[in-house]
Amino acid sequence: MPSIEHLLERNRAWAAAVEASRPGFFRRLAAQQTPKYLWIGCADSRVPANEVIDLDPGEVFVHRNVANVVVHTDFNCLAVLQYAVDVLKVEHVMVVGHYGCGGIKAALEDSAHGLIDNWLAHVQDVASRHAALLDRLASRDDKADLLCELNVVEQVANLARTTIVQDAWRRGHPVELHGLIYGLVDGRLKDLGIGVASAAEAAQRYPAAIEAKRGWKR
Ligand code: CO
């Protein structure tokens, strides 16, 4: 039977190395987590939250799903968001898409992939809404990359409309939403410039962000 013993060995070595370089690290962390950030990203194995932003355990609260989607009725994502905002009092919530996303590409295809197609229908909704922007691009890769960006814009807009974020803003809790995209080929994160910190700002920023995609070039 295939074993995962090698993973446990790696874990033992890692824990020992961290403890050796920073004695008491785990004990301190066990007592309390105080992350300032919530990362909502893709489940893709190439986009691990902590590594990409070079943060230690304890510094970023994480929710990942295929194609980094924020669905209004997804209680998994909403529970993470609510706990992060209301209890942990994170200051920044970032939706992190990535170019070359398999989920985004699959959403653009006609072929069937099984149950996941139901989840990716949310991304297809984004593609339908912005068909005019996508149709002007000839290359399939360009369409996919633009859809990766549009999907982040839409998910940030969805975040802004959740009762959790709306209530936080109403009671003056300063939580900022951000839209980022990660390049698999260079390891770089790009800020899509759609950060918002209030309902008014969110209402204003969304149409401008979509409008800005009109002359989109890779
Ligand atoms: Co992906």
mmCIF file of C-alpha atoms and ligand atoms in Angstrom:
data_model
loop_
_atom_site.group_PDB
_atom_site.id
_atom_site.type_symbol
_atom_site.label_atom_id
_atom_site.label_comp_id
_atom_site.label_asym_id
_atom_site.label_seq_id
_atom_site.Cartn_x
_atom_site.Cartn_y
_atom_site.Cartn_z
ATOM 1 C CA MET A 1 0.000 0.000 0.000
ATOM 2 C CA PRO A 2 1.367 3.451 -0.854
ATOM 3 C CA SER A 3 2.455 5.241 2.280
ATOM 4 C CA ILE A 4 2.500 8.856 3.363
ATOM 5 C CA GLU A 5 5.152 8.153 5.985
ATOM 6 C CA HIS A 6 7.554 10.407 4.080
ATOM 7 C CA LEU A 7 5.200 13.321 4.726
ATOM 8 C CA LEU A 8 5.287 12.679 8.464
ATOM 9 C CA GLU A 9 9.057 12.541 8.307
ATOM 10 C CA ARG A 10 9.153 15.862 6.487
ATOM 11 C CA ASN A 11 6.804 17.303 9.089
ATOM 12 C CA ARG A 12 9.027 16.159 11.967
ATOM 13 C CA ALA A 13 12.051 17.769 10.319
ATOM 14 C CA TRP A 14 10.157 20.991 9.583
ATOM 15 C CA ALA A 15 8.763 21.329 13.121
ATOM 16 C CA ALA A 16 12.198 20.684 14.591
ATOM 17 C CA ALA A 17 13.847 23.247 12.305
ATOM 18 C CA VAL A 18 11.269 25.933 13.140
ATOM 19 C CA GLU A 19 11.555 25.224 16.865
ATOM 20 C CA ALA A 20 15.357 25.321 16.653
ATOM 21 C CA SER A 21 15.442 28.676 14.892
ATOM 22 C CA ARG A 22 12.598 30.190 16.923
ATOM 23 C CA PRO A 23 12.280 28.483 20.289
ATOM 24 C CA GLY A 24 8.699 28.566 21.619
ATOM 25 C CA PHE A 25 7.206 29.442 18.201
ATOM 26 C CA PHE A 26 4.509 26.752 18.289
ATOM 27 C CA ARG A 27 3.697 27.213 21.953
ATOM 28 C CA ARG A 28 3.123 30.933 21.453
ATOM 29 C CA LEU A 29 1.002 30.304 18.364
ATOM 30 C CA ALA A 30 -1.039 27.610 20.077
ATOM 31 C CA ALA A 31 -2.233 30.156 22.625
ATOM 32 C CA GLN A 32 -3.680 32.599 20.085
ATOM 33 C CA GLN A 33 -4.042 33.388 16.397
ATOM 34 C CA THR A 34 -4.238 37.009 15.331
ATOM 35 C CA PRO A 35 -4.108 37.053 11.537
ATOM 36 C CA LYS A 36 -4.667 40.399 9.837
ATOM 37 C CA TYR A 37 -5.562 38.853 6.504
ATOM 38 C CA LEU A 38 -8.143 36.532 5.012
ATOM 39 C CA TRP A 39 -7.070 34.920 1.741
ATOM 40 C CA ILE A 40 -9.780 33.545 -0.526
ATOM 41 C CA GLY A 41 -7.931 31.720 -3.262
ATOM 42 C CA CYS A 42 -8.009 28.850 -5.712
ATOM 43 C CA ALA A 43 -7.475 25.284 -4.516
ATOM 44 C CA ASP A 44 -4.723 24.904 -7.149
ATOM 45 C CA SER A 45 -1.650 23.250 -5.583
ATOM 46 C CA ARG A 46 0.586 25.858 -7.201
ATOM 47 C CA VAL A 47 -0.926 28.787 -5.315
ATOM 48 C CA PRO A 48 -0.358 28.144 -1.594
ATOM 49 C CA ALA A 49 -1.365 31.217 0.429
ATOM 50 C CA ASN A 50 1.351 31.420 3.080
ATOM 51 C CA GLU A 51 4.256 30.699 0.742
ATOM 52 C CA VAL A 52 3.170 33.153 -1.934
ATOM 53 C CA ILE A 53 3.035 36.083 0.483
ATOM 54 C CA ASP A 54 5.874 34.724 2.608
ATOM 55 C CA LEU A 55 3.927 34.660 5.873
ATOM 56 C CA ASP A 56 4.361 32.352 8.842
ATOM 57 C CA PRO A 57 1.707 30.078 10.275
ATOM 58 C CA GLY A 58 -0.712 32.267 12.235
ATOM 59 C CA GLU A 59 -0.572 35.255 9.928
ATOM 60 C CA VAL A 60 -3.180 34.534 7.283
ATOM 61 C CA PHE A 61 -6.619 32.923 7.559
ATOM 62 C CA VAL A 62 -7.343 30.921 4.440
ATOM 63 C CA HIS A 63 -10.298 29.721 2.398
ATOM 64 C CA ARG A 64 -9.693 27.994 -0.914
ATOM 65 C CA ASN A 65 -11.991 26.489 -3.492
ATOM 66 C CA VAL A 66 -11.845 25.769 -7.208
ATOM 67 C CA ALA A 67 -11.540 29.080 -9.086
ATOM 68 C CA ASN A 68 -11.726 31.262 -5.924
ATOM 69 C CA VAL A 69 -15.461 31.830 -6.050
ATOM 70 C CA VAL A 70 -17.536 33.683 -3.428
ATOM 71 C CA VAL A 71 -21.067 32.318 -3.705
ATOM 72 C CA HIS A 72 -23.805 34.011 -1.676
ATOM 73 C CA THR A 73 -25.213 30.696 -0.448
ATOM 74 C CA ASP A 74 -21.913 28.899 0.198
ATOM 75 C CA PHE A 75 -21.996 28.584 3.971
ATOM 76 C CA ASN A 76 -18.487 27.179 4.018
ATOM 77 C CA CYS A 77 -17.045 30.380 2.561
ATOM 78 C CA LEU A 78 -19.473 32.592 4.502
ATOM 79 C CA ALA A 79 -18.597 30.895 7.798
ATOM 80 C CA VAL A 80 -14.896 31.490 7.164
ATOM 81 C CA LEU A 81 -15.592 35.111 6.243
ATOM 82 C CA GLN A 82 -17.793 35.709 9.265
ATOM 83 C CA TYR A 83 -15.336 34.180 11.703
ATOM 84 C CA ALA A 84 -12.438 36.081 10.137
ATOM 85 C CA VAL A 85 -14.211 39.453 10.161
ATOM 86 C CA ASP A 86 -16.300 39.270 13.345
ATOM 87 C CA VAL A 87 -14.102 37.183 15.643
ATOM 88 C CA LEU A 88 -10.534 37.449 14.375
ATOM 89 C CA LYS A 89 -11.126 41.010 13.194
ATOM 90 C CA VAL A 90 -9.003 40.709 10.073
ATOM 91 C CA GLU A 91 -8.311 44.034 8.383
ATOM 92 C CA HIS A 92 -7.966 42.794 4.819
ATOM 93 C CA VAL A 93 -9.900 40.229 2.802
ATOM 94 C CA MET A 94 -8.302 39.360 -0.502
ATOM 95 C CA VAL A 95 -9.668 37.385 -3.378
ATOM 96 C CA VAL A 96 -6.696 35.877 -5.157
ATOM 97 C CA GLY A 97 -7.163 34.500 -8.646
ATOM 98 C CA HIS A 98 -4.398 33.136 -10.810
ATOM 99 C CA TYR A 99 -3.642 33.057 -14.500
ATOM 100 C CA GLY A 100 -3.717 29.601 -16.056
ATOM 101 C CA CYS A 101 -6.535 28.545 -13.707
ATOM 102 C CA GLY A 102 -7.863 25.115 -14.711
ATOM 103 C CA GLY A 103 -11.287 25.931 -13.307
ATOM 104 C CA ILE A 104 -11.548 29.089 -15.394
ATOM 105 C CA LYS A 105 -10.389 27.254 -18.526
ATOM 106 C CA ALA A 106 -12.880 24.447 -17.913
ATOM 107 C CA ALA A 107 -15.663 27.006 -17.528
ATOM 108 C CA LEU A 108 -14.874 28.285 -21.032
ATOM 109 C CA GLU A 109 -15.039 24.812 -22.564
ATOM 110 C CA ASP A 110 -18.073 22.878 -23.672
ATOM 111 C CA SER A 111 -16.773 19.509 -22.495
ATOM 112 C CA ALA A 112 -18.167 17.818 -19.386
ATOM 113 C CA HIS A 113 -16.087 17.356 -16.216
ATOM 114 C CA GLY A 114 -18.658 15.902 -13.840
ATOM 115 C CA LEU A 115 -20.046 17.413 -10.663
ATOM 116 C CA ILE A 116 -17.565 20.278 -10.741
ATOM 117 C CA ASP A 117 -19.380 21.737 -13.749
ATOM 118 C CA ASN A 118 -22.144 22.782 -11.352
ATOM 119 C CA TRP A 119 -19.638 24.769 -9.309
ATOM 120 C CA LEU A 120 -18.012 26.218 -12.411
ATOM 121 C CA ALA A 121 -21.430 27.419 -13.583
ATOM 122 C CA HIS A 122 -20.728 30.396 -11.300
ATOM 123 C CA VAL A 123 -17.700 31.219 -13.435
ATOM 124 C CA GLN A 124 -19.759 30.659 -16.587
ATOM 125 C CA ASP A 125 -22.198 33.245 -15.236
ATOM 126 C CA VAL A 126 -19.271 35.683 -15.059
ATOM 127 C CA ALA A 127 -18.290 34.804 -18.640
ATOM 128 C CA SER A 128 -21.865 35.303 -19.876
ATOM 129 C CA ARG A 129 -22.169 38.644 -18.152
ATOM 130 C CA HIS A 130 -18.988 39.848 -19.827
ATOM 131 C CA ALA A 131 -19.314 38.043 -23.157
ATOM 132 C CA ALA A 132 -18.815 41.309 -25.074
ATOM 133 C CA LEU A 133 -15.398 41.846 -23.440
ATOM 134 C CA LEU A 134 -14.333 38.225 -23.934
ATOM 135 C CA ASP A 135 -15.569 37.943 -27.524
ATOM 136 C CA ARG A 136 -13.276 40.662 -28.776
ATOM 137 C CA LEU A 137 -10.262 38.511 -27.943
ATOM 138 C CA ALA A 138 -9.214 35.960 -30.547
ATOM 139 C CA SER A 139 -6.884 33.749 -28.548
ATOM 140 C CA ARG A 140 -8.307 31.163 -26.178
ATOM 141 C CA ASP A 141 -5.495 31.833 -23.670
ATOM 142 C CA ASP A 142 -6.245 35.563 -23.706
ATOM 143 C CA LYS A 143 -9.930 34.891 -23.078
ATOM 144 C CA ALA A 144 -9.038 32.627 -20.168
ATOM 145 C CA ASP A 145 -6.653 35.173 -18.646
ATOM 146 C CA LEU A 146 -9.162 38.005 -18.954
ATOM 147 C CA LEU A 147 -11.824 35.770 -17.406
ATOM 148 C CA CYS A 148 -9.426 35.040 -14.513
ATOM 149 C CA GLU A 149 -9.308 38.803 -13.857
ATOM 150 C CA LEU A 150 -13.041 39.389 -14.378
ATOM 151 C CA ASN A 151 -13.778 36.528 -12.015
ATOM 152 C CA VAL A 152 -11.740 38.226 -9.282
ATOM 153 C CA VAL A 153 -13.582 41.513 -9.892
ATOM 154 C CA GLU A 154 -16.946 39.729 -9.606
ATOM 155 C CA GLN A 155 -15.953 37.833 -6.461
ATOM 156 C CA VAL A 156 -14.805 41.027 -4.752
ATOM 157 C CA ALA A 157 -18.185 42.540 -5.674
ATOM 158 C CA ASN A 158 -19.900 39.467 -4.203
ATOM 159 C CA LEU A 159 -17.858 39.837 -1.006
ATOM 160 C CA ALA A 160 -18.880 43.483 -0.721
ATOM 161 C CA ARG A 161 -22.547 42.445 -0.891
ATOM 162 C CA THR A 162 -22.405 39.840 1.870
ATOM 163 C CA THR A 163 -24.234 40.732 5.065
ATOM 164 C CA ILE A 164 -20.969 40.088 6.895
ATOM 165 C CA VAL A 165 -18.981 42.772 5.109
ATOM 166 C CA GLN A 166 -21.964 45.148 4.890
ATOM 167 C CA ASP A 167 -22.562 44.857 8.652
ATOM 168 C CA ALA A 168 -18.859 45.312 9.412
ATOM 169 C CA TRP A 169 -18.749 48.516 7.381
ATOM 170 C CA ARG A 170 -21.995 49.740 8.940
ATOM 171 C CA ARG A 171 -20.597 49.393 12.448
ATOM 172 C CA GLY A 172 -17.333 51.058 11.453
ATOM 173 C CA HIS A 173 -15.054 48.009 11.459
ATOM 174 C CA PRO A 174 -12.342 48.923 8.971
ATOM 175 C CA VAL A 175 -12.176 45.910 6.676
ATOM 176 C CA GLU A 176 -10.695 46.356 3.219
ATOM 177 C CA LEU A 177 -11.430 44.090 0.274
ATOM 178 C CA HIS A 178 -8.806 43.480 -2.391
ATOM 179 C CA GLY A 179 -8.580 41.712 -5.738
ATOM 180 C CA LEU A 180 -5.262 40.128 -6.671
ATOM 181 C CA ILE A 181 -4.049 37.809 -9.369
ATOM 182 C CA TYR A 182 -1.080 35.460 -9.263
ATOM 183 C CA GLY A 183 1.199 34.519 -12.139
ATOM 184 C CA LEU A 184 2.138 30.838 -12.149
ATOM 185 C CA VAL A 185 5.017 31.568 -14.522
ATOM 186 C CA ASP A 186 6.770 34.213 -12.406
ATOM 187 C CA GLY A 187 5.423 33.763 -8.886
ATOM 188 C CA ARG A 188 4.276 37.383 -8.801
ATOM 189 C CA LEU A 189 1.069 38.755 -7.339
ATOM 190 C CA LYS A 190 -0.565 41.683 -9.100
ATOM 191 C CA ASP A 191 -3.019 44.020 -7.382
ATOM 192 C CA LEU A 192 -5.955 44.503 -9.739
ATOM 193 C CA GLY A 193 -6.591 47.940 -8.222
ATOM 194 C CA ILE A 194 -10.142 47.191 -7.098
ATOM 195 C CA GLY A 195 -9.606 47.567 -3.362
ATOM 196 C CA VAL A 196 -12.618 48.948 -1.473
ATOM 197 C CA ALA A 197 -13.275 49.885 2.138
ATOM 198 C CA SER A 198 -16.918 50.982 2.110
ATOM 199 C CA ALA A 199 -20.235 50.172 0.451
ATOM 200 C CA ALA A 200 -20.176 53.461 -1.450
ATOM 201 C CA GLU A 201 -16.689 52.764 -2.739
ATOM 202 C CA ALA A 202 -17.689 49.237 -3.772
ATOM 203 C CA ALA A 203 -20.671 50.531 -5.760
ATOM 204 C CA GLN A 204 -18.415 53.017 -7.554
ATOM 205 C CA ARG A 205 -15.394 50.797 -8.124
ATOM 206 C CA TYR A 206 -17.166 47.833 -9.738
ATOM 207 C CA PRO A 207 -18.385 49.516 -12.965
ATOM 208 C CA ALA A 208 -15.039 51.298 -13.315
ATOM 209 C CA ALA A 209 -13.157 48.004 -12.919
ATOM 210 C CA ILE A 210 -15.242 46.367 -15.653
ATOM 211 C CA GLU A 211 -14.934 49.416 -17.912
ATOM 212 C CA ALA A 212 -11.149 49.279 -17.481
ATOM 213 C CA LYS A 213 -11.106 45.802 -19.056
ATOM 214 C CA ARG A 214 -12.332 47.195 -22.391
ATOM 215 C CA GLY A 215 -8.851 47.679 -23.802
ATOM 216 C CA TRP A 216 -7.466 44.581 -22.070
ATOM 217 C CA LYS A 217 -4.186 43.224 -23.374
ATOM 218 C CA ARG A 218 -2.091 40.471 -21.892
HETATM 219 CO CO CO B 1 -7.205 27.799 -10.243
#
